[in-house]
Structures are given as C-alpha cells and as structure tokens.
N, C-alpha and C. Protein backbone atom coordinates (compact mmCIF):
# COMPACT_ATOMS: atom_id res chain seq x y z
N MET A 1 76.40 82.33 101.28
CA MET A 1 76.11 83.77 101.32
C MET A 1 77.38 84.58 101.53
N LYS A 2 78.24 84.11 102.44
CA LYS A 2 79.43 84.89 102.76
C LYS A 2 80.29 85.10 101.51
N LYS A 3 80.38 84.09 100.67
CA LYS A 3 81.17 84.18 99.44
C LYS A 3 80.60 85.25 98.50
N GLU A 4 79.28 85.28 98.37
CA GLU A 4 78.63 86.30 97.53
C GLU A 4 78.93 87.70 98.04
N LEU A 5 78.88 87.86 99.36
CA LEU A 5 79.14 89.17 99.96
C LEU A 5 80.60 89.58 99.78
N GLU A 6 81.51 88.64 99.89
CA GLU A 6 82.93 88.93 99.67
C GLU A 6 83.17 89.36 98.23
N THR A 7 82.45 88.77 97.28
CA THR A 7 82.56 89.15 95.87
C THR A 7 82.10 90.60 95.69
N ILE A 8 81.02 90.96 96.35
CA ILE A 8 80.52 92.35 96.26
C ILE A 8 81.52 93.30 96.92
N LEU A 9 82.05 92.92 98.07
CA LEU A 9 83.02 93.76 98.77
C LEU A 9 84.27 93.97 97.91
N GLU A 10 84.65 92.97 97.15
CA GLU A 10 85.82 93.07 96.26
C GLU A 10 85.62 94.18 95.22
N LYS A 11 84.39 94.43 94.82
CA LYS A 11 84.10 95.48 93.85
C LYS A 11 84.40 96.88 94.41
N LEU A 12 84.50 96.98 95.73
CA LEU A 12 84.75 98.27 96.37
C LEU A 12 86.24 98.52 96.63
N LYS A 13 87.09 97.61 96.21
CA LYS A 13 88.52 97.69 96.56
C LYS A 13 89.20 98.98 96.08
N ASP A 14 88.67 99.61 95.02
CA ASP A 14 89.28 100.85 94.51
C ASP A 14 88.68 102.11 95.14
N ILE A 15 87.76 101.94 96.07
CA ILE A 15 87.12 103.08 96.73
C ILE A 15 87.94 103.44 97.98
N HIS A 16 88.26 104.73 98.11
CA HIS A 16 89.07 105.21 99.22
C HIS A 16 88.22 106.07 100.15
N TYR A 17 88.68 106.18 101.39
CA TYR A 17 87.96 107.00 102.36
C TYR A 17 88.29 108.46 102.14
N GLY A 18 87.27 109.28 102.11
CA GLY A 18 87.38 110.71 101.87
C GLY A 18 86.03 111.17 101.35
N TYR A 19 85.98 112.34 100.80
CA TYR A 19 84.71 112.78 100.23
C TYR A 19 84.93 113.72 99.06
N VAL A 20 83.88 113.85 98.27
CA VAL A 20 83.86 114.74 97.12
C VAL A 20 82.81 115.81 97.44
N ASP A 21 83.23 117.07 97.37
CA ASP A 21 82.27 118.12 97.72
C ASP A 21 81.33 118.43 96.55
N LYS A 22 80.40 119.32 96.79
CA LYS A 22 79.40 119.64 95.76
C LYS A 22 80.00 120.30 94.53
N ASN A 23 81.26 120.77 94.64
CA ASN A 23 81.96 121.37 93.49
C ASN A 23 82.92 120.38 92.83
N LYS A 24 82.81 119.11 93.22
CA LYS A 24 83.61 118.00 92.66
C LYS A 24 85.07 118.01 93.13
N ASN A 25 85.39 118.76 94.19
CA ASN A 25 86.73 118.71 94.77
C ASN A 25 86.84 117.48 95.65
N ILE A 26 87.98 116.81 95.58
CA ILE A 26 88.20 115.57 96.34
C ILE A 26 89.00 115.89 97.60
N TYR A 27 88.53 115.35 98.72
CA TYR A 27 89.19 115.50 100.01
C TYR A 27 89.55 114.11 100.53
N PRO A 28 90.75 113.60 100.18
CA PRO A 28 91.15 112.28 100.68
C PRO A 28 91.37 112.33 102.20
N ASP A 29 91.21 111.20 102.84
CA ASP A 29 91.38 111.09 104.29
C ASP A 29 92.78 111.53 104.72
N SER A 30 93.75 111.39 103.83
CA SER A 30 95.14 111.75 104.15
C SER A 30 95.36 113.26 104.22
N LEU A 31 94.42 114.04 103.69
CA LEU A 31 94.53 115.49 103.71
C LEU A 31 94.33 116.00 105.13
N LYS A 32 95.28 116.78 105.61
CA LYS A 32 95.19 117.30 106.98
C LYS A 32 93.92 118.15 107.12
N ASP A 33 93.19 117.93 108.19
CA ASP A 33 91.95 118.67 108.47
C ASP A 33 90.91 118.54 107.36
N TRP A 34 90.87 117.39 106.70
CA TRP A 34 89.93 117.21 105.61
C TRP A 34 88.49 117.37 106.05
N ASN A 35 88.21 117.10 107.30
CA ASN A 35 86.81 117.17 107.75
C ASN A 35 86.43 118.52 108.34
N ARG A 36 87.35 119.48 108.34
CA ARG A 36 87.07 120.79 108.94
C ARG A 36 85.83 121.44 108.30
N ASN A 37 85.69 121.36 107.00
CA ASN A 37 84.55 121.96 106.31
C ASN A 37 83.55 120.92 105.82
N PHE A 38 83.67 119.72 106.34
CA PHE A 38 82.82 118.62 105.89
C PHE A 38 81.33 118.98 105.94
N ALA A 39 80.87 119.49 107.07
CA ALA A 39 79.44 119.78 107.24
C ALA A 39 78.93 120.78 106.20
N ASN A 40 79.78 121.68 105.75
CA ASN A 40 79.37 122.70 104.79
C ASN A 40 79.51 122.25 103.34
N LEU A 41 80.45 121.36 103.06
CA LEU A 41 80.78 121.00 101.68
C LEU A 41 80.24 119.65 101.21
N TYR A 42 80.02 118.74 102.14
CA TYR A 42 79.65 117.37 101.78
C TYR A 42 78.30 117.29 101.07
N HIS A 43 78.22 116.34 100.15
CA HIS A 43 76.93 115.91 99.60
C HIS A 43 77.02 114.42 99.29
N LEU A 44 75.93 113.71 99.51
CA LEU A 44 75.88 112.26 99.30
C LEU A 44 75.95 111.97 97.81
N GLN A 45 76.92 111.15 97.44
CA GLN A 45 77.10 110.80 96.03
C GLN A 45 76.17 109.65 95.63
N SER A 46 75.84 109.59 94.37
CA SER A 46 75.15 108.42 93.84
C SER A 46 76.18 107.30 93.73
N PRO A 47 75.74 106.04 93.67
CA PRO A 47 76.70 104.95 93.49
C PRO A 47 77.58 105.14 92.23
N GLU A 48 76.97 105.63 91.16
CA GLU A 48 77.73 105.84 89.92
C GLU A 48 78.81 106.92 90.11
N GLU A 49 78.47 107.98 90.84
CA GLU A 49 79.45 109.03 91.11
C GLU A 49 80.60 108.50 91.97
N LEU A 50 80.27 107.68 92.96
CA LEU A 50 81.31 107.12 93.82
C LEU A 50 82.23 106.20 93.03
N ILE A 51 81.68 105.40 92.16
CA ILE A 51 82.51 104.52 91.31
C ILE A 51 83.47 105.36 90.47
N LYS A 52 82.98 106.46 89.94
CA LYS A 52 83.80 107.35 89.11
C LYS A 52 84.84 108.12 89.94
N ASN A 53 84.41 108.71 91.05
CA ASN A 53 85.29 109.56 91.86
C ASN A 53 86.25 108.79 92.75
N LYS A 54 85.85 107.59 93.17
CA LYS A 54 86.67 106.68 93.98
C LYS A 54 86.94 107.16 95.41
N TYR A 55 86.24 108.19 95.88
CA TYR A 55 86.38 108.67 97.26
C TYR A 55 85.00 108.85 97.87
N GLY A 56 84.82 108.29 99.07
CA GLY A 56 83.56 108.46 99.77
C GLY A 56 83.68 108.07 101.22
N VAL A 57 82.89 108.71 102.06
CA VAL A 57 82.83 108.33 103.47
C VAL A 57 81.90 107.13 103.58
N CYS A 58 81.72 106.64 104.79
CA CYS A 58 80.89 105.45 104.99
C CYS A 58 79.47 105.68 104.45
N TRP A 59 78.96 106.90 104.56
CA TRP A 59 77.61 107.18 104.08
C TRP A 59 77.49 106.87 102.59
N ASP A 60 78.49 107.29 101.81
CA ASP A 60 78.50 107.03 100.37
C ASP A 60 78.73 105.55 100.08
N GLN A 61 79.67 104.97 100.82
CA GLN A 61 80.05 103.58 100.55
C GLN A 61 78.92 102.60 100.85
N VAL A 62 78.12 102.88 101.88
CA VAL A 62 76.98 102.02 102.18
C VAL A 62 75.97 102.06 101.03
N GLU A 63 75.80 103.22 100.42
CA GLU A 63 74.87 103.30 99.28
C GLU A 63 75.40 102.54 98.07
N LEU A 64 76.70 102.50 97.89
CA LEU A 64 77.27 101.67 96.82
C LEU A 64 77.09 100.19 97.15
N GLU A 65 77.28 99.82 98.41
CA GLU A 65 77.03 98.44 98.83
C GLU A 65 75.57 98.07 98.56
N ARG A 66 74.65 98.98 98.94
CA ARG A 66 73.22 98.74 98.70
C ARG A 66 72.96 98.51 97.20
N TYR A 67 73.57 99.35 96.38
CA TYR A 67 73.43 99.25 94.92
C TYR A 67 73.83 97.85 94.43
N TYR A 68 75.00 97.37 94.86
CA TYR A 68 75.47 96.04 94.44
C TYR A 68 74.61 94.93 95.02
N LEU A 69 74.24 95.05 96.28
CA LEU A 69 73.41 94.02 96.91
C LEU A 69 72.05 93.92 96.22
N GLU A 70 71.40 95.06 96.02
CA GLU A 70 70.08 95.04 95.38
C GLU A 70 70.16 94.53 93.94
N ASN A 71 71.22 94.88 93.22
CA ASN A 71 71.39 94.38 91.85
C ASN A 71 71.60 92.87 91.82
N ASN A 72 72.07 92.31 92.94
CA ASN A 72 72.25 90.86 93.05
C ASN A 72 71.09 90.22 93.81
N LYS A 73 70.01 90.98 93.99
CA LYS A 73 68.78 90.51 94.64
C LYS A 73 69.05 89.97 96.05
N ILE A 74 69.96 90.64 96.76
CA ILE A 74 70.26 90.28 98.15
C ILE A 74 69.64 91.35 99.05
N PRO A 75 68.62 90.98 99.83
CA PRO A 75 67.98 91.95 100.72
C PRO A 75 68.97 92.45 101.79
N CYS A 76 68.89 93.74 102.08
CA CYS A 76 69.82 94.33 103.03
C CYS A 76 69.15 95.45 103.80
N LYS A 77 69.75 95.81 104.92
CA LYS A 77 69.26 96.92 105.73
C LYS A 77 70.44 97.78 106.14
N SER A 78 70.24 99.08 106.09
CA SER A 78 71.30 100.01 106.45
C SER A 78 71.07 100.56 107.86
N TYR A 79 72.19 100.78 108.55
CA TYR A 79 72.15 101.27 109.93
C TYR A 79 73.07 102.47 110.09
N PHE A 80 72.67 103.34 111.00
CA PHE A 80 73.38 104.58 111.30
C PHE A 80 73.60 104.60 112.81
N ILE A 81 74.86 104.74 113.22
CA ILE A 81 75.18 104.86 114.64
C ILE A 81 75.77 106.24 114.86
N ILE A 82 75.37 106.88 115.96
CA ILE A 82 75.82 108.23 116.24
C ILE A 82 76.09 108.38 117.73
N ALA A 83 77.12 109.16 118.04
CA ALA A 83 77.42 109.52 119.42
C ALA A 83 77.02 110.98 119.59
N TYR A 84 75.92 111.21 120.26
CA TYR A 84 75.49 112.58 120.53
C TYR A 84 76.37 113.11 121.66
N ASP A 85 77.24 114.06 121.32
CA ASP A 85 78.20 114.56 122.31
C ASP A 85 78.25 116.08 122.39
N LYS A 86 77.33 116.76 121.75
CA LYS A 86 77.23 118.23 121.77
C LYS A 86 78.41 118.93 121.09
N LYS A 87 79.23 118.19 120.36
CA LYS A 87 80.37 118.80 119.64
C LYS A 87 80.39 118.28 118.22
N GLN A 88 81.11 117.20 118.02
CA GLN A 88 81.31 116.71 116.65
C GLN A 88 80.32 115.63 116.23
N GLU A 89 79.66 114.98 117.15
CA GLU A 89 78.70 113.92 116.86
C GLU A 89 79.22 112.92 115.83
N PRO A 90 80.22 112.11 116.21
CA PRO A 90 80.73 111.10 115.27
C PRO A 90 79.64 110.09 114.89
N THR A 91 79.72 109.63 113.64
CA THR A 91 78.73 108.70 113.12
C THR A 91 79.42 107.58 112.34
N HIS A 92 78.64 106.56 112.06
CA HIS A 92 79.08 105.52 111.13
C HIS A 92 77.82 104.89 110.55
N THR A 93 77.89 104.51 109.28
CA THR A 93 76.81 103.75 108.66
C THR A 93 77.37 102.40 108.26
N PHE A 94 76.50 101.40 108.24
CA PHE A 94 76.94 100.06 107.86
C PHE A 94 75.76 99.26 107.34
N MET A 95 76.08 98.20 106.62
CA MET A 95 75.07 97.38 105.96
C MET A 95 74.96 96.03 106.66
N VAL A 96 73.71 95.57 106.83
CA VAL A 96 73.44 94.27 107.45
C VAL A 96 72.63 93.42 106.47
N ILE A 97 73.04 92.18 106.36
CA ILE A 97 72.36 91.22 105.49
C ILE A 97 71.93 90.05 106.35
N GLU A 98 70.69 89.61 106.18
CA GLU A 98 70.19 88.46 106.94
C GLU A 98 69.89 87.33 105.98
N ASN A 99 70.46 86.16 106.28
CA ASN A 99 70.21 84.95 105.50
C ASN A 99 70.56 83.76 106.41
N ASN A 100 69.64 83.38 107.27
CA ASN A 100 69.85 82.37 108.32
C ASN A 100 70.80 82.85 109.41
N LYS A 101 71.77 83.65 109.05
CA LYS A 101 72.67 84.31 109.98
C LYS A 101 72.63 85.79 109.63
N TYR A 102 73.35 86.59 110.40
CA TYR A 102 73.41 88.03 110.16
C TYR A 102 74.84 88.39 109.78
N TYR A 103 74.96 89.23 108.76
CA TYR A 103 76.28 89.62 108.25
C TYR A 103 76.42 91.13 108.27
N TRP A 104 77.52 91.58 108.83
CA TRP A 104 77.89 93.00 108.81
C TRP A 104 78.91 93.15 107.69
N MET A 105 78.56 93.89 106.66
CA MET A 105 79.46 94.16 105.55
C MET A 105 80.14 95.50 105.81
N GLU A 106 81.47 95.48 105.86
CA GLU A 106 82.20 96.70 106.19
C GLU A 106 83.33 96.95 105.20
N HIS A 107 83.31 98.13 104.62
CA HIS A 107 84.40 98.53 103.72
C HIS A 107 85.11 99.78 104.20
N SER A 108 84.39 100.79 104.64
CA SER A 108 85.02 102.09 104.92
C SER A 108 85.77 102.15 106.24
N TRP A 109 85.38 101.38 107.21
CA TRP A 109 86.02 101.39 108.54
C TRP A 109 87.14 100.37 108.50
N GLU A 110 88.31 100.81 108.08
CA GLU A 110 89.41 99.94 107.71
C GLU A 110 89.78 98.84 108.73
N PRO A 111 89.85 99.14 110.03
CA PRO A 111 90.21 98.06 110.95
C PRO A 111 89.24 96.88 110.92
N TYR A 112 88.02 97.10 110.45
CA TYR A 112 87.00 96.06 110.45
C TYR A 112 86.56 95.66 109.04
N LEU A 113 87.38 95.98 108.05
CA LEU A 113 87.10 95.63 106.67
C LEU A 113 86.79 94.14 106.55
N GLY A 114 85.68 93.83 105.90
CA GLY A 114 85.34 92.43 105.67
C GLY A 114 83.89 92.12 105.92
N ILE A 115 83.60 90.83 105.96
CA ILE A 115 82.26 90.33 106.22
C ILE A 115 82.30 89.64 107.58
N HIS A 116 81.47 90.11 108.50
CA HIS A 116 81.45 89.59 109.86
C HIS A 116 80.12 88.86 110.07
N GLU A 117 80.19 87.65 110.59
CA GLU A 117 79.02 86.78 110.72
C GLU A 117 78.57 86.69 112.19
N TYR A 118 77.24 86.72 112.41
CA TYR A 118 76.67 86.69 113.75
C TYR A 118 75.45 85.78 113.77
N SER A 119 75.11 85.31 114.96
CA SER A 119 73.93 84.46 115.14
C SER A 119 72.65 85.27 115.25
N SER A 120 72.77 86.53 115.69
CA SER A 120 71.56 87.36 115.86
C SER A 120 71.87 88.81 115.50
N LEU A 121 70.82 89.55 115.20
CA LEU A 121 70.98 90.97 114.92
C LEU A 121 71.47 91.70 116.18
N GLU A 122 70.96 91.32 117.33
CA GLU A 122 71.38 91.95 118.58
C GLU A 122 72.89 91.78 118.81
N GLU A 123 73.40 90.59 118.58
CA GLU A 123 74.84 90.33 118.72
C GLU A 123 75.64 91.22 117.77
N LEU A 124 75.18 91.33 116.54
CA LEU A 124 75.85 92.16 115.54
C LEU A 124 75.86 93.62 115.98
N LEU A 125 74.70 94.14 116.34
CA LEU A 125 74.61 95.56 116.71
C LEU A 125 75.42 95.88 117.96
N LEU A 126 75.42 94.98 118.92
CA LEU A 126 76.21 95.19 120.14
C LEU A 126 77.71 95.19 119.82
N ASP A 127 78.13 94.35 118.88
CA ASP A 127 79.54 94.31 118.49
C ASP A 127 79.95 95.61 117.78
N VAL A 128 79.13 96.06 116.84
CA VAL A 128 79.43 97.31 116.14
C VAL A 128 79.45 98.47 117.15
N LYS A 129 78.48 98.50 118.04
CA LYS A 129 78.41 99.56 119.05
C LYS A 129 79.66 99.56 119.93
N SER A 130 80.09 98.39 120.36
CA SER A 130 81.29 98.28 121.20
C SER A 130 82.52 98.80 120.46
N LYS A 131 82.68 98.43 119.21
CA LYS A 131 83.82 98.88 118.40
C LYS A 131 83.74 100.40 118.17
N PHE A 132 82.55 100.89 117.94
CA PHE A 132 82.34 102.33 117.72
C PHE A 132 82.72 103.11 118.98
N ILE A 133 82.29 102.64 120.14
CA ILE A 133 82.62 103.31 121.39
C ILE A 133 84.13 103.34 121.61
N LYS A 134 84.81 102.22 121.38
CA LYS A 134 86.28 102.19 121.51
C LYS A 134 86.91 103.21 120.58
N SER A 135 86.40 103.29 119.37
CA SER A 135 86.94 104.20 118.36
C SER A 135 86.76 105.66 118.76
N ILE A 136 85.58 106.03 119.22
CA ILE A 136 85.36 107.44 119.57
C ILE A 136 86.08 107.82 120.86
N GLU A 137 86.20 106.88 121.78
CA GLU A 137 86.93 107.18 123.01
C GLU A 137 88.41 107.38 122.74
N LYS A 138 88.93 106.67 121.75
CA LYS A 138 90.31 106.87 121.32
C LYS A 138 90.51 108.28 120.78
N GLU A 139 89.44 108.84 120.21
CA GLU A 139 89.46 110.21 119.67
C GLU A 139 89.10 111.25 120.73
N LYS A 140 89.03 110.81 121.98
CA LYS A 140 88.77 111.71 123.13
C LYS A 140 87.34 112.28 123.15
N VAL A 141 86.40 111.58 122.55
CA VAL A 141 85.00 112.00 122.63
C VAL A 141 84.50 111.62 124.03
N LYS A 142 83.88 112.58 124.70
CA LYS A 142 83.40 112.36 126.06
C LYS A 142 81.94 112.78 126.19
N ASP A 143 81.30 112.33 127.24
CA ASP A 143 79.92 112.71 127.56
C ASP A 143 78.99 112.55 126.36
N TYR A 144 78.84 111.34 125.92
CA TYR A 144 78.05 111.07 124.72
C TYR A 144 76.92 110.09 125.04
N GLU A 145 75.96 110.07 124.15
CA GLU A 145 74.88 109.10 124.18
C GLU A 145 74.83 108.44 122.81
N ILE A 146 74.87 107.11 122.79
CA ILE A 146 74.88 106.36 121.52
C ILE A 146 73.44 106.03 121.12
N SER A 147 73.16 106.24 119.84
CA SER A 147 71.89 105.80 119.25
C SER A 147 72.18 105.09 117.94
N ILE A 148 71.35 104.10 117.66
CA ILE A 148 71.44 103.36 116.39
C ILE A 148 70.07 103.42 115.73
N TYR A 149 70.08 103.69 114.42
CA TYR A 149 68.85 103.75 113.63
C TYR A 149 68.98 102.85 112.42
N GLN A 150 67.90 102.17 112.09
CA GLN A 150 67.81 101.49 110.79
C GLN A 150 67.16 102.50 109.86
N TYR A 151 67.78 102.78 108.73
CA TYR A 151 67.24 103.81 107.84
C TYR A 151 67.06 103.29 106.43
N GLU A 152 66.15 103.92 105.73
CA GLU A 152 65.86 103.58 104.34
C GLU A 152 66.83 104.29 103.40
N LYS A 153 66.84 103.85 102.16
CA LYS A 153 67.68 104.45 101.14
C LYS A 153 67.39 105.95 101.04
N PRO A 154 68.42 106.79 101.16
CA PRO A 154 68.21 108.24 101.08
C PRO A 154 68.20 108.73 99.63
N LYS A 155 67.73 109.95 99.47
CA LYS A 155 67.85 110.60 98.16
C LYS A 155 69.32 110.94 97.94
N GLU A 156 69.72 111.04 96.69
CA GLU A 156 71.09 111.43 96.37
C GLU A 156 71.30 112.91 96.64
N HIS A 157 72.54 113.28 96.84
CA HIS A 157 72.99 114.66 96.97
C HIS A 157 72.50 115.39 98.22
N LEU A 158 72.12 114.63 99.25
CA LEU A 158 71.79 115.26 100.53
C LEU A 158 73.07 115.85 101.12
N ASN A 159 72.95 116.97 101.81
CA ASN A 159 74.13 117.49 102.50
C ASN A 159 74.25 116.74 103.83
N ALA A 160 75.26 117.05 104.62
CA ALA A 160 75.53 116.30 105.85
C ALA A 160 74.35 116.36 106.83
N ILE A 161 73.81 117.54 107.04
CA ILE A 161 72.70 117.68 107.99
C ILE A 161 71.46 116.96 107.47
N GLU A 162 71.18 117.10 106.19
CA GLU A 162 70.02 116.41 105.60
C GLU A 162 70.17 114.90 105.72
N PHE A 163 71.39 114.40 105.48
CA PHE A 163 71.62 112.95 105.57
C PHE A 163 71.40 112.47 107.00
N MET A 164 71.97 113.18 107.97
CA MET A 164 71.81 112.77 109.37
C MET A 164 70.33 112.83 109.77
N ASN A 165 69.63 113.88 109.37
CA ASN A 165 68.20 113.98 109.66
C ASN A 165 67.42 112.82 109.04
N HIS A 166 67.80 112.45 107.81
CA HIS A 166 67.15 111.31 107.14
C HIS A 166 67.34 110.04 107.98
N CYS A 167 68.56 109.80 108.41
CA CYS A 167 68.85 108.58 109.19
C CYS A 167 68.07 108.58 110.50
N GLU A 168 67.98 109.74 111.13
CA GLU A 168 67.31 109.85 112.42
C GLU A 168 65.79 109.73 112.33
N THR A 169 65.25 109.76 111.12
CA THR A 169 63.82 109.51 110.95
C THR A 169 63.55 108.03 110.75
N GLY A 170 64.60 107.22 110.75
CA GLY A 170 64.45 105.78 110.63
C GLY A 170 63.97 105.15 111.94
N ILE A 171 64.07 103.85 112.01
CA ILE A 171 63.64 103.11 113.19
C ILE A 171 64.76 103.13 114.23
N LYS A 172 64.47 103.70 115.39
CA LYS A 172 65.47 103.76 116.47
C LYS A 172 65.52 102.38 117.13
N ILE A 173 66.74 101.86 117.24
CA ILE A 173 66.93 100.53 117.82
C ILE A 173 67.05 100.67 119.33
N LYS A 174 66.30 99.90 120.06
CA LYS A 174 66.34 99.96 121.54
C LYS A 174 67.45 99.09 122.07
C-alpha cells in the first residue's frame, strides 16, 4: 500500500503551496502577506484546476489527493484540524488511508511531506495534532482550542468560510 501511495504523492510534485483567487490571480507562498486577503479572495479549486494552476493550499491539495486515490479505487478519509483562537484560526487538512495500517498522506505541509504509517487512527491523529500544535505555537498562536473533524468531499469553488463551515459539519473527533 505504501508504494501505491508514494506513486500518487509523486503526481503532486509540481504543485506548490499558495492559492488561486476567484479571478485566477496566483498568490504563491513566497509572496509577502499572501494570506492577508485570503478569507476574501480564496475559492476551493477543482482537482483539474489545481493541476493546471499548480498552486493550492492544503484544502485544495487534499481534494487532488482524493481525486487520485478514488481513481485508483483506494478508500480514503479527509480530516480538518483547527485551532480556535479568536483571531486567525489556523487550520490544516490531511488525508488518511486505512489498509491494515493507517497512513497519513501529506504533501502541502512541507516538513512532513510523505507517507506516514501508524498502527491506529488514534495514534495518527494524536501525531498530527502534536505537530500542528508545535507549528501554531511557533507562530505565536495563544489561547486556542484544537478540534479535528472528519469531513466529506466538498463542493468545488467554496470560499474560505464556506469550506470551513463544510468541514465543521463533519464528524467531530473526540
């Protein structure tokens, strides 16, 4: 299974972190203050749009992963983690595959790029949560509450608020 997942991850090698706004303007991660207008400009791309544009945040990239996994008949589940902090509310989405073991497929979160293998879903989610907390604390996020949701495939072209609302209607993980 791990080999199949690595092959799918290899298909994402030309995808960069950033986003494409509803007017087709590209905001690469290297652009200073690229996320300043993110909430107002972002829209979720289709997998085909992401392949063409080559820029997407984790929300877009997980949908491209889902596209490749489903086309290869590999069942998968998507997860959304959020730090409710009354300011910026940092988030991350990621894909989980179960096949005797649990695999976290990661492309957009560069320090953790790859396929990570676990014995249980709980072990996987606790590891992602721990890494997420370290990441947001490095960014000086304080007074937060972490929640994780398993969410279904969203409609294309949702804006940032619509996407977050969609994820939050999923199954909240205890």
